[in-house]
Coordinates of C-alpha atoms in Angstrom, one line a residue:
X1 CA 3.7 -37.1 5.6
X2 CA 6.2 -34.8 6.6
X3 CA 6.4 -30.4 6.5
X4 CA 8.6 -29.4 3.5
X5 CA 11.8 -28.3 4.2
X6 CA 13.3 -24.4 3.5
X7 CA 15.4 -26.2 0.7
X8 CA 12.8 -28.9 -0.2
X9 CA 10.3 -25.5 -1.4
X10 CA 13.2 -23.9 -3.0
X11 CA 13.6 -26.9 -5.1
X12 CA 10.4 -26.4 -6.7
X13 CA 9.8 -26.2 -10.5
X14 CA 8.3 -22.6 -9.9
X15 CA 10.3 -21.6 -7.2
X16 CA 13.5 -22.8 -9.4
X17 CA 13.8 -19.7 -11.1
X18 CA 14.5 -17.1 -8.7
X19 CA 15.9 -19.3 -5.9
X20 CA 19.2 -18.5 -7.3
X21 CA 19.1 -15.1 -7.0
X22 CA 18.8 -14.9 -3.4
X23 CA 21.5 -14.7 -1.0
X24 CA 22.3 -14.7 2.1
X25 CA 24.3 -11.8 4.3
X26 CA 25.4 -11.1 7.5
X27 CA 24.1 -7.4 7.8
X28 CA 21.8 -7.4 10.9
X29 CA 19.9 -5.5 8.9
X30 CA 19.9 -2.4 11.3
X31 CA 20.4 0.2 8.7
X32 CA 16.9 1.2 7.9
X33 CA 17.6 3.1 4.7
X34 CA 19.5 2.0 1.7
X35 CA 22.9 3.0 1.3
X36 CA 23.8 5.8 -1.4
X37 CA 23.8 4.3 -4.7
X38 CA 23.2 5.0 -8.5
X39 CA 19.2 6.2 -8.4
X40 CA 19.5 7.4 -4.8
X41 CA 17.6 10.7 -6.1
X42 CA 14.7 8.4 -6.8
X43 CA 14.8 7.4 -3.1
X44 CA 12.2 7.7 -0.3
X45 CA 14.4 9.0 2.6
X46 CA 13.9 12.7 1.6
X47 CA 11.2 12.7 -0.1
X48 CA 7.6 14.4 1.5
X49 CA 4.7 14.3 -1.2
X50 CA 2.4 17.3 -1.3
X51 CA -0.4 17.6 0.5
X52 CA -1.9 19.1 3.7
X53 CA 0.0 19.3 7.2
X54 CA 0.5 17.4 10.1
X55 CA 0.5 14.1 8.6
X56 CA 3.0 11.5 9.2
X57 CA 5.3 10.9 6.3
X58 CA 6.6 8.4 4.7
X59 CA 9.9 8.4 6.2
X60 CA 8.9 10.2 9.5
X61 CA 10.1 8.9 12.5
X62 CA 7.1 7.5 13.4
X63 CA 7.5 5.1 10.4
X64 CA 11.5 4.5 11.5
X65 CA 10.3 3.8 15.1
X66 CA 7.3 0.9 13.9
X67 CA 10.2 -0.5 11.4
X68 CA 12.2 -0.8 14.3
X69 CA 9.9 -3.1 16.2
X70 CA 9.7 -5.6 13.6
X71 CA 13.2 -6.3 14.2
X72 CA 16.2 -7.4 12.5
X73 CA 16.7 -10.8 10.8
X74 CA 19.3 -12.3 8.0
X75 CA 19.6 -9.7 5.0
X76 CA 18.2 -11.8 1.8
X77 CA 19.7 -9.6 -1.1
X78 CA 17.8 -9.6 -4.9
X79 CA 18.0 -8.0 -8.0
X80 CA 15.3 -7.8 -10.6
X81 CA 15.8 -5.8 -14.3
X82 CA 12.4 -4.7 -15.4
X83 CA 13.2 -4.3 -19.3
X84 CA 11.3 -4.5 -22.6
X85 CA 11.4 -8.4 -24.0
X86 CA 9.8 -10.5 -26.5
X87 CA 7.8 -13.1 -24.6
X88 CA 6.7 -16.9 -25.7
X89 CA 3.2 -17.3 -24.1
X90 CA 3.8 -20.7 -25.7
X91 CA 3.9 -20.4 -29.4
X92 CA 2.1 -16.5 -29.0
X93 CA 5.2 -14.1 -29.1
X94 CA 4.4 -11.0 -27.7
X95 CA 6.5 -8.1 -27.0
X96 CA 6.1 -6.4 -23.8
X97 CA 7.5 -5.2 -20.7
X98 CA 8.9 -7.8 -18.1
X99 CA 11.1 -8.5 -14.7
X100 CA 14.5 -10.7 -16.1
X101 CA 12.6 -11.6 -19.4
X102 CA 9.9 -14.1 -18.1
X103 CA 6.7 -14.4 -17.3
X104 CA 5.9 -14.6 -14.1
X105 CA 9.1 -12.7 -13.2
X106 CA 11.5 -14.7 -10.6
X107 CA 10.2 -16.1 -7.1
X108 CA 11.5 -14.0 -4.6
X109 CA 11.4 -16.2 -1.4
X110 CA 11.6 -15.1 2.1
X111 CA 11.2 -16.5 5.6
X112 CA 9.2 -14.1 8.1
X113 CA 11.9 -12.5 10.0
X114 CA 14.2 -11.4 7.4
X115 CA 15.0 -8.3 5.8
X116 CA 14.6 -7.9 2.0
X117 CA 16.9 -6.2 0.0
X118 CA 15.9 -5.7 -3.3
X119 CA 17.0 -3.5 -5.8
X120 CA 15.3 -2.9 -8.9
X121 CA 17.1 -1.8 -12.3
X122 CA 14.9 -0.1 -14.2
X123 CA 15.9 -0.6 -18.0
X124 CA 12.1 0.6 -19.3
X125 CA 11.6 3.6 -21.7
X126 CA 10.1 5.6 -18.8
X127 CA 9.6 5.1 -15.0
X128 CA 8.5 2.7 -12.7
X129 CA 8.5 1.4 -9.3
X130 CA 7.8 -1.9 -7.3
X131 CA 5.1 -3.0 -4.8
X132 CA 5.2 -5.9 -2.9
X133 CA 1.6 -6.1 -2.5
X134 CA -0.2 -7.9 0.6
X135 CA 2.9 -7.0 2.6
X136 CA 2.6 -4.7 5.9
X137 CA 6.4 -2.9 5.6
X138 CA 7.3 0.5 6.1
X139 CA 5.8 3.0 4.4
X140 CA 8.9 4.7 2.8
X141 CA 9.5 1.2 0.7
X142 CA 5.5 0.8 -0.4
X143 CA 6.6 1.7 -4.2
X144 CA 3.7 4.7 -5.0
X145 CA 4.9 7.1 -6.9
X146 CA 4.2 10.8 -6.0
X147 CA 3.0 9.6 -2.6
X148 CA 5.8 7.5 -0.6
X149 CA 8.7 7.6 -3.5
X150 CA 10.0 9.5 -6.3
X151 CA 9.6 7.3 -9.4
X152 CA 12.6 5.5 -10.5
X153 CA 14.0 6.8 -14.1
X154 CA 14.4 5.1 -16.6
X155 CA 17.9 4.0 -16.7
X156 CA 18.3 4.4 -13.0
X157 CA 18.0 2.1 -10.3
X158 CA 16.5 1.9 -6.6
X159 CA 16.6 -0.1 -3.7
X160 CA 13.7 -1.7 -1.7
X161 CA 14.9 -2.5 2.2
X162 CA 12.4 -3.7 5.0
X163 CA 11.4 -6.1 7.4
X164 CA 9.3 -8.9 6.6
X165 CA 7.6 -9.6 9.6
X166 CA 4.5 -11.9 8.9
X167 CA 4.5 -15.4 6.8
X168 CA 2.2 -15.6 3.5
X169 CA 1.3 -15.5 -0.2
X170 CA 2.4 -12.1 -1.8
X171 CA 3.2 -11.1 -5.2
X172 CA 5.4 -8.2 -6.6
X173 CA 4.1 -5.4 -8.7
X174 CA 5.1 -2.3 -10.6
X175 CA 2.6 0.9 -9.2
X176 CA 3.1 3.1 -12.3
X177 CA -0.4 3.2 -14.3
X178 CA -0.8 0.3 -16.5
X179 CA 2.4 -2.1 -16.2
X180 CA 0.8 -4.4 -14.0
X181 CA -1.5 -4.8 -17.1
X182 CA 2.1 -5.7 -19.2
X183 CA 4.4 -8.5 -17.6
X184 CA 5.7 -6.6 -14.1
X185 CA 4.7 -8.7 -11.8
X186 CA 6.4 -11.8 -9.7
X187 CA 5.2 -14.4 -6.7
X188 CA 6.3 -12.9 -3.0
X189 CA 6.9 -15.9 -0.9
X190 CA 7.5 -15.6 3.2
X191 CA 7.8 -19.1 4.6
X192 CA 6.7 -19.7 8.5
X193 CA 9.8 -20.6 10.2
X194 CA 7.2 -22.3 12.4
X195 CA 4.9 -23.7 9.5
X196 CA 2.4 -25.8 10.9
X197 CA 1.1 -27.1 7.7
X198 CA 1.9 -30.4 6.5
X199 CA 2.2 -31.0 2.4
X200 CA 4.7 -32.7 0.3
X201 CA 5.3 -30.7 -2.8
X202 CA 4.0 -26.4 -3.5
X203 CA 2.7 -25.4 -6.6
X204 CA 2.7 -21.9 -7.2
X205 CA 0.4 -20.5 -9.6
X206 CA -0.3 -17.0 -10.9
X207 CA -3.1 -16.0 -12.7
X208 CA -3.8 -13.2 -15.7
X209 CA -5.6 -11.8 -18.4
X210 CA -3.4 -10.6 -21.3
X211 CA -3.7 -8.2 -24.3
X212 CA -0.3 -6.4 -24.2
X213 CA 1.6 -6.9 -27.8
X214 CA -1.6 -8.9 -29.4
X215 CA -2.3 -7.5 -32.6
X216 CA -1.0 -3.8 -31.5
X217 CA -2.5 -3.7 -28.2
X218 CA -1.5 -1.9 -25.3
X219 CA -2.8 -1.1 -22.1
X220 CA -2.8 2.0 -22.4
X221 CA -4.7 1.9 -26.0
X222 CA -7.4 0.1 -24.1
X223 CA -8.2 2.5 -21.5
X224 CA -8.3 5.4 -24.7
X225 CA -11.0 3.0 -25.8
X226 CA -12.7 2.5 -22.6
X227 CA -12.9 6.6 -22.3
X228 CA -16.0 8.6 -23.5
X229 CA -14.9 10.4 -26.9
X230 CA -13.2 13.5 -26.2
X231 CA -12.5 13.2 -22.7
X232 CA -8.8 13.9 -21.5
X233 CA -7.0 11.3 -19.8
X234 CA -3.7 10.9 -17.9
X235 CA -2.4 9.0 -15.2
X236 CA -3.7 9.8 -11.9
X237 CA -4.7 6.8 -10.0
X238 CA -1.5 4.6 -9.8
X239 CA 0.9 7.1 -10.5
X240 CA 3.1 8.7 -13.5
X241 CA 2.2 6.5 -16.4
X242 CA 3.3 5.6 -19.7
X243 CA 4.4 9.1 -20.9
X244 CA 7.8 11.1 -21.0
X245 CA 7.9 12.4 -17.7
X246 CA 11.0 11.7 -15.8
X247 CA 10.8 13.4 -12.5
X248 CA 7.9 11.6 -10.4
X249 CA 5.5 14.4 -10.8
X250 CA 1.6 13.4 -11.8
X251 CA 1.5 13.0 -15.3
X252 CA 0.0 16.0 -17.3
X253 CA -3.8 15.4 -18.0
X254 CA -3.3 15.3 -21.6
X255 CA -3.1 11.6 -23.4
X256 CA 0.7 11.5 -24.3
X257 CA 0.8 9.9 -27.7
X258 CA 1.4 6.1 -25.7
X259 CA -2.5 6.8 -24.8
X260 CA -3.9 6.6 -28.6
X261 CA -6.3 4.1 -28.5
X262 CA -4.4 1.0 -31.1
X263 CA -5.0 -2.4 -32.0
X264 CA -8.6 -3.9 -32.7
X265 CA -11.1 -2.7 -29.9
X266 CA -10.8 -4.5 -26.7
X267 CA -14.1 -3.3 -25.0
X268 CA -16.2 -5.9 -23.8
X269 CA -20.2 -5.2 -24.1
X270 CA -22.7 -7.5 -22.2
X271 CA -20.3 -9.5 -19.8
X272 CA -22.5 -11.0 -17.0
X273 CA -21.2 -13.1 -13.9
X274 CA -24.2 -14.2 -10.9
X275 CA -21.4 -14.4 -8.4
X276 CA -20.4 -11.0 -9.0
X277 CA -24.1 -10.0 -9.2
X278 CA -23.7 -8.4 -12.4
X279 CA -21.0 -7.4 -15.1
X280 CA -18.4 -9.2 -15.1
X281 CA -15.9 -6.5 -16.6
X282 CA -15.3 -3.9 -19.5
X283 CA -12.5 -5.5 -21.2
X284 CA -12.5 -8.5 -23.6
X285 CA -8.9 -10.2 -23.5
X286 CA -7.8 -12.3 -26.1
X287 CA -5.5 -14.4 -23.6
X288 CA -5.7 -15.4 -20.3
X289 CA -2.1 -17.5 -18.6
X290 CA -1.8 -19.6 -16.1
X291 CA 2.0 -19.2 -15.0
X292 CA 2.7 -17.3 -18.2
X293 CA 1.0 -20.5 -20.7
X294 CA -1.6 -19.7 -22.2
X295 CA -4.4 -23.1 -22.6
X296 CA -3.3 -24.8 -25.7
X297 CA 0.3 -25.4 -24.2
X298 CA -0.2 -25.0 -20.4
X299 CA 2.2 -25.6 -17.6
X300 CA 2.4 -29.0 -15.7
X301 CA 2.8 -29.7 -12.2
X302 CA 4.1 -33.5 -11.3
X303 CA 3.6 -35.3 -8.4
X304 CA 3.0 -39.1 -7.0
X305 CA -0.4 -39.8 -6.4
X306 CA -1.8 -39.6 -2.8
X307 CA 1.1 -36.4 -2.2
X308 CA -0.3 -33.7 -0.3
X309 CA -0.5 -30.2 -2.5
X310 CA 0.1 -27.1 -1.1
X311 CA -1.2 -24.8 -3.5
X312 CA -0.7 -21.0 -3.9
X313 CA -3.0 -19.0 -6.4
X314 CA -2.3 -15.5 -7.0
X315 CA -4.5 -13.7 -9.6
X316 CA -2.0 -11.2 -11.0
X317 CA -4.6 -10.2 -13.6
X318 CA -6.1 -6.7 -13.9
X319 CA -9.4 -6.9 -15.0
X320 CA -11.1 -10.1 -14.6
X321 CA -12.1 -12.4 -11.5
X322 CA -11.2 -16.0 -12.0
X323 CA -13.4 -18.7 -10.4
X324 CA -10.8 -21.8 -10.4
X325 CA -11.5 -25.6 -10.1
X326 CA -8.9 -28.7 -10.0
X327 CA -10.8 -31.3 -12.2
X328 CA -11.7 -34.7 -9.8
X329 CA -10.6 -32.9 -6.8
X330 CA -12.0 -30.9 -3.6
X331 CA -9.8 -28.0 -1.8
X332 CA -9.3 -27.1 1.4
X333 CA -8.6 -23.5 1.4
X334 CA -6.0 -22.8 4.2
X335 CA -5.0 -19.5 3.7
X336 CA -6.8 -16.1 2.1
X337 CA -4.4 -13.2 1.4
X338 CA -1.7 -14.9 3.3
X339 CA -3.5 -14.8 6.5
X340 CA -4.7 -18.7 8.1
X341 CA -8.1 -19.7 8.2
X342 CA -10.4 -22.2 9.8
X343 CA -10.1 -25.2 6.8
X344 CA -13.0 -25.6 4.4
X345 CA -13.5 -27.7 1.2
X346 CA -14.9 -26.0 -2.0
X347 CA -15.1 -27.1 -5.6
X348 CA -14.3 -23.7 -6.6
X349 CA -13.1 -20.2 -5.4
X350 CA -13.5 -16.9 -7.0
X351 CA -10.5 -15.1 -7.2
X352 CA -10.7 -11.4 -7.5
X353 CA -8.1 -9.3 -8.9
X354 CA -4.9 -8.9 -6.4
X355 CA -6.6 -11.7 -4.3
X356 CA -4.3 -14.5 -3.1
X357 CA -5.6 -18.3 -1.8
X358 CA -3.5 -20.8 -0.8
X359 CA -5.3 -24.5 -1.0
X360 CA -4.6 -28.3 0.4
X361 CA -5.1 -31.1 -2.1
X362 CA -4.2 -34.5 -1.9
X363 CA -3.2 -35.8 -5.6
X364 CA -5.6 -38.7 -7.7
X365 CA -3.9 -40.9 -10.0
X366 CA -3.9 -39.8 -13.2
X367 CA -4.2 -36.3 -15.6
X368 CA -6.4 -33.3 -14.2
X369 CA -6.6 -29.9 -15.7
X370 CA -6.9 -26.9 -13.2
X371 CA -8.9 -24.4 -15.0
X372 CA -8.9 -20.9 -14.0
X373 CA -12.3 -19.4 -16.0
X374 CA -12.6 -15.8 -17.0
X375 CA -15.7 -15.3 -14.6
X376 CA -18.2 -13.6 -16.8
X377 CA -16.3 -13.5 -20.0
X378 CA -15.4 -16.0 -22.7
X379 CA -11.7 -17.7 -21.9
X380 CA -10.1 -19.4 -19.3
X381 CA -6.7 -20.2 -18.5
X382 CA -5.5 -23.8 -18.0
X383 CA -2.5 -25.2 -15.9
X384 CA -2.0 -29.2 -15.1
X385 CA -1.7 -31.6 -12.1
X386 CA 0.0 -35.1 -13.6
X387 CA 0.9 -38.1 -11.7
X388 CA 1.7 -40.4 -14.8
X389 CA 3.8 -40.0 -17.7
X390 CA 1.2 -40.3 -20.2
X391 CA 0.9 -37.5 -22.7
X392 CA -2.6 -36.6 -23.0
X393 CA -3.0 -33.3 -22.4
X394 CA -6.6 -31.6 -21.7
X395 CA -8.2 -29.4 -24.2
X396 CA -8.2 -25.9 -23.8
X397 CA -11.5 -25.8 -23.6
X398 CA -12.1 -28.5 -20.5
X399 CA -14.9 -27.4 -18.5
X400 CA -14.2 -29.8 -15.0
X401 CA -17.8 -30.2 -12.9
X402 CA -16.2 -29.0 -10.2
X403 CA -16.8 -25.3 -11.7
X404 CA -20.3 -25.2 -11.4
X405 CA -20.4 -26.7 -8.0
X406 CA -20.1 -25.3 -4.3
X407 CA -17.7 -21.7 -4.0
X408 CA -17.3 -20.6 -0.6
X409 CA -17.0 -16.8 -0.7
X410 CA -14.4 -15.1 1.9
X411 CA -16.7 -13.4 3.8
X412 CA -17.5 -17.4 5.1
X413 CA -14.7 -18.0 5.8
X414 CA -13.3 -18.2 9.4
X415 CA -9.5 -17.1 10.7
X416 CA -7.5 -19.0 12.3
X417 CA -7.6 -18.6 16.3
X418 CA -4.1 -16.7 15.7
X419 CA -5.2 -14.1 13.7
X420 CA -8.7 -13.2 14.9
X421 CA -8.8 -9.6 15.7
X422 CA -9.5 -9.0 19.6
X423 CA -12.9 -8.2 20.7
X424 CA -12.7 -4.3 20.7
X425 CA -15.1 -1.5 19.9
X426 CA -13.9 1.2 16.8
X427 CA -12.5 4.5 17.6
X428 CA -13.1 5.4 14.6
X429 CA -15.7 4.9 11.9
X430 CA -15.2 6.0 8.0
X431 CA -17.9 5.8 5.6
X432 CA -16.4 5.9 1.9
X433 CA -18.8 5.7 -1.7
X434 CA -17.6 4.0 -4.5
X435 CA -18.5 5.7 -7.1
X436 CA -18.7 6.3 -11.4
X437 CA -20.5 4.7 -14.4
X438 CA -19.5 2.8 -17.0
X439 CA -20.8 5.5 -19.8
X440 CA -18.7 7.9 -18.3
X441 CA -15.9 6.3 -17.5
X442 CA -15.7 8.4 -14.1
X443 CA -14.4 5.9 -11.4
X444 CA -14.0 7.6 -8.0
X445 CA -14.3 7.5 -4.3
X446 CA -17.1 9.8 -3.2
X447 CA -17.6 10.9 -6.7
X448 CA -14.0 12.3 -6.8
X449 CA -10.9 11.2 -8.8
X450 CA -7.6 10.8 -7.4
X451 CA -5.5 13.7 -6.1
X452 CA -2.4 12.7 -4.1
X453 CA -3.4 16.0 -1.6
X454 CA -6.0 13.5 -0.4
X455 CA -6.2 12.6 3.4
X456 CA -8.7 10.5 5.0
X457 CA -7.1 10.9 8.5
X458 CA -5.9 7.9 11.2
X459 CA -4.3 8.0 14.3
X460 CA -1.9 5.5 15.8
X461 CA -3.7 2.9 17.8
X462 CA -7.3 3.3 16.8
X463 CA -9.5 0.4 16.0
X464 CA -10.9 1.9 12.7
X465 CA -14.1 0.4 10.9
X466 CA -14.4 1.0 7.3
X467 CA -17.2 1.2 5.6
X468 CA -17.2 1.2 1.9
X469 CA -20.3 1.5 0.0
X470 CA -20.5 0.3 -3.7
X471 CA -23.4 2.8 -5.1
X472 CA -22.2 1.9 -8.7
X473 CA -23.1 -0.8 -11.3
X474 CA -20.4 -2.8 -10.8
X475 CA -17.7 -4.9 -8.8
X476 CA -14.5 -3.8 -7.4
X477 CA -11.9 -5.4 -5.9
X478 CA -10.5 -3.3 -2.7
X479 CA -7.6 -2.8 -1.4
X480 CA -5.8 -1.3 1.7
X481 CA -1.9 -1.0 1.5
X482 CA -0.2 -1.6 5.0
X483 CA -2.5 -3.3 6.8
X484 CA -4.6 -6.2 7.1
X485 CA -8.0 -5.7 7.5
X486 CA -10.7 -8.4 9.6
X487 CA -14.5 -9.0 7.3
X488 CA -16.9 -7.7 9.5
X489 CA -20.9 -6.8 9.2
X490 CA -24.0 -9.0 9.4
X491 CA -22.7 -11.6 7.2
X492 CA -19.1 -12.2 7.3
X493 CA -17.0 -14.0 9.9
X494 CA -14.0 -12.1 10.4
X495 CA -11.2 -13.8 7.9
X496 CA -8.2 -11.2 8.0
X497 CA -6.9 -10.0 4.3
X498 CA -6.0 -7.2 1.9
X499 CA -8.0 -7.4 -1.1
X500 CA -12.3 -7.9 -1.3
X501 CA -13.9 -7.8 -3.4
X502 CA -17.5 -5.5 -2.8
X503 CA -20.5 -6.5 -4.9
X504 CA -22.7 -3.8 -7.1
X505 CA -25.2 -2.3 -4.4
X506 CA -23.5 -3.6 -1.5
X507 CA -21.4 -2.9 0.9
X508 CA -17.9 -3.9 2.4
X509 CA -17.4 -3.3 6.3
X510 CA -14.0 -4.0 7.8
X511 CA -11.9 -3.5 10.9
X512 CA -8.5 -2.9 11.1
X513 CA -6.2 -1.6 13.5
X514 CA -3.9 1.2 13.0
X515 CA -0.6 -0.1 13.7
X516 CA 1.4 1.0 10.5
X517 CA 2.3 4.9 11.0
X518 CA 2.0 6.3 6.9
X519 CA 0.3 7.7 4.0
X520 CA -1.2 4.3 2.4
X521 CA -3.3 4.3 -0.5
X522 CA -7.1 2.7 -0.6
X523 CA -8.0 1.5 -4.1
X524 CA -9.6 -0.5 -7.0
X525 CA -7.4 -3.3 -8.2
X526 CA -9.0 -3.3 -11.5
X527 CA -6.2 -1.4 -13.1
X528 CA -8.2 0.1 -15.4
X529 CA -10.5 2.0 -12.6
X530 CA -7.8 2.7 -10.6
X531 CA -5.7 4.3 -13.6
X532 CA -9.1 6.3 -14.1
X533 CA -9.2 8.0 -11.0
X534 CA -10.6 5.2 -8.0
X535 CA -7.9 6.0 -5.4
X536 CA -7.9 7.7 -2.0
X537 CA -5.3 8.0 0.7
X538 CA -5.5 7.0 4.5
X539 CA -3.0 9.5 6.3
X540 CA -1.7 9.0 9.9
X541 CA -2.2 12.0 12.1
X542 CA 1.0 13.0 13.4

């Protein structure tokens, strides 16, 4: 048994693909702002959103000074060209919008430390940006449109540049209204230069629900569909979306004609999941992928039996909590949201939307499908772990035991000694309703939709303790941009992450310091609700 080398990982059939693009540079990394370049006017540097006064910006000083104290390692340069492409799901062909014409787009593979440089050509009909999601950077390079960055035009380009200070599984996303509900999206990897797991092989592998370019869907067509009749509809919650507008600038509350509701109707009517305490969801997807395959040709991961696993599930999906099972096999979850935990065996996790867990298994002998099921819907995705070279492949419909047994939730789940939040009263306390109905199709925080004037206000150095308060019918999957936030209240034990999910009725209490001087947003990763107005901002006092 031995820890995997940097090249070792790189060599990995998923991390193959965007290994390559990566390079190494001698910049110390000490100029905080990309250079002038083609899309410059798209930048960050001089641009201050609208909203109330005496609020740090997003390229204030304060935000220069806390990029600063990350430091300054190697400069790992990357391009990626988002760009409309025909896609093979595996015998399905869909045409959509992707990040250098595959699905998932190319790893992009770090080591905590360095600076990533990554420029983003934007070759899509209308604008777009890039989020590296999960990752705790400086707010100028966040990728929100309207709130830390002008949107990038189409045809123009932009580059991302910041510190990566803290090891973990990531992924990269666009922030512009539906395209994370397309193909814009990618793995984030930042390897521990002092990684004290020990595993013999990594298998990455991204989740997702997908609809876009199946019989004339869109995204966009399905959120006309999910509306109430009548009811005007724009692009509020994750920024400019699918229309014509070029400058940055909300999108006018008027449907643009890429908001008429096409294809056969996606709504989903009587979904019901008892983990999630209720529905399950609103849209029925005809696909769901594991890394890009859909079941009846799914990916394979090979390996010798008795190796050790390391792997890293990312749901990448935008609508649907997966609950995921490796047929014949236990896992030791290691990791949630990128951040270590105390080890504990499951059959099965449920993977919320935008949530990440990395696992330990040690490889049987023989064929095992990994099946990723559409909690509370019909489907599932299907990816498999071989150790022979047989050819029997699972069916698409395999159901593995292990799916109906034990699933530890994340609120069980203890950190690791090394990222437990110190013993420390709140400064501050912030009490924030989830809000809105299915009917009306009103998703909000304190029944009110998105406006990019929003402040909830921070200050530098406070312990703050959020409290957010699902009053609706549903689930949502949380989360807080910049930071990391500790599971608190009665019932949970403190694991650090990004994303949780908060049950219908319930509540979510979390801690989390504020060390990240910004505007960051606070918001449903169900794309749909998000696009529909569930957003708010947390603004640093200046």
């Amino acid at each position: 048994m031995h820890t995997p080398s940097r090249r070792t990982l790189l060599r990995a059939p998923f991390a193959a693909a965007g290994a390559g693009l990566l390079a190494a540079c001698t910049d110390s990394g000490s100029h905080p702002h990309p250079s002038p370049r083609r899309g410059a006017a798209a930048g960050a540097g001089d641009f201050v959103p609208p909203g109330p006064k005496g609020y740090v910006e997003p390229a204030g000083p304060e935000v220069r000074a806390a990029e600063r104290k990350r430091g300054s390692g190697p400069v790992r340069m990357l391009k990626l060209t988002a760009a409309e492409t025909t896609l093979d799901l595996g015998g399905r062909h869909v045409r959509t919008w992707a990040y250098h014409d595959q699905l998932p787009g190319p790893l992009v593979r770090v080591t905590a430390g360095d600076v990533l440089s990554l420029n983003l050509a934007n070759r899509l009909p209308t604008t777009t940006t890039l989020h590296s999601h999960g990752v705790r950077m400086r707010c100028d390079m966040d990728g929100v449109p309207s709130l830390t960055q002008r949107a990038i035009d189409a045809g123009d380009d932009f580059t991302y540049r910041f510190t990566v200070a803290h090891p973990g599984t990531y992924f990269l996303h666009s922030h512009v209204g539906l395209q994370p509900d397309r193909g814009l999206y990618a793995p984030l990897i930042v390897d521990d230069p002092k990684e004290p797991l020990k595993y013999d092989k990594e298998w990455i592998l991204m989740l997702d629900d997908w609809l876009d370019g199946v019989d004339g869907s869109t995204p966009d067509g399905v959120l006309a569909q999910l509306m109430p009749a009548g009811m005007k509809m724009g692009s509020m919650a994750m920024g400019p979306g699918q229309d014509d507008h070029s400058s940055g600038k909300p999108a006018s509350p008027h449907a643009s004609p890429s908001h008429k509701s096409s294809g056969p109707s996606r709504v989903l009517h009587g979904s019901h999941s008892q983990l999630l305490r209720g529905e399950a969801g609103s849209v029925n997807y005809p696909l769901y992928l594991a890394n890009g395959r859909i079941p009846t040709q799914p990916s394979t991961f090979r390996c010798r039996p008795g190796e050790r696993i390391r792997l890293r599930i990312i749901n990448a999906g935008s609508e649907t909590a997966f609950r995921v099972a490796l047929a014949g096999h236990r896992l030791t979850v290691t990791h949630t949201d990128g951040y270590p935990v105390q080890h504990r065996t499951t059959d099965a996790l449920l993977i919320g939307m935008a949530e990440r867990y990395d696992v330990l298994v040690t490889a049987k002998d023989g064929v095992f499908p990994l099946v990723a099921l559409a909690e509370g819907k019909k489907g599932q995705a299907l990816a498999v772990l071989r150790t022979d070279k047989g050819r029997t492949v699972p069916p698409a419909g395999v159901r593995p035991d292990e799916l109906d047994g034990e699933v530890v939730p994340a609120r069980r789940l203890v950190p690791a000694d090394s990222v437990v939040l110190d013993d420390r009263e709140p400064d501050r306390e912030m009490r924030i309703r989830v809000t809105g109905t299915m009917e009306k199709y009103d998703w909000g925080f304190d029944h009110e939709q998105y406006d990019e004037r929003q402040r909830h206000p921070v200050r530098a150095g406070e312990r703050v303790r959020l409290t957010l308060i699902n009053a609706t019918d549903m689930w949502h999957p949380l989360h807080l941009h910049g930071h990391t936030f500790a599971l608190t209240g009665l019932d949970a034990a403190g694991a650090r992450k990004d994303t949780a999910i908060v049950l219908p009725h319930r509540k979510l209490v979390v801690d989390f310091d504020a060390d990240n001087p910004g505007l960051w947003m606070l918001h449903c990763h169900n794309q749909y609700h998000s696009e529909s107005g569930m957003m708010t901002i947390l603004g640093y006092r200046k």
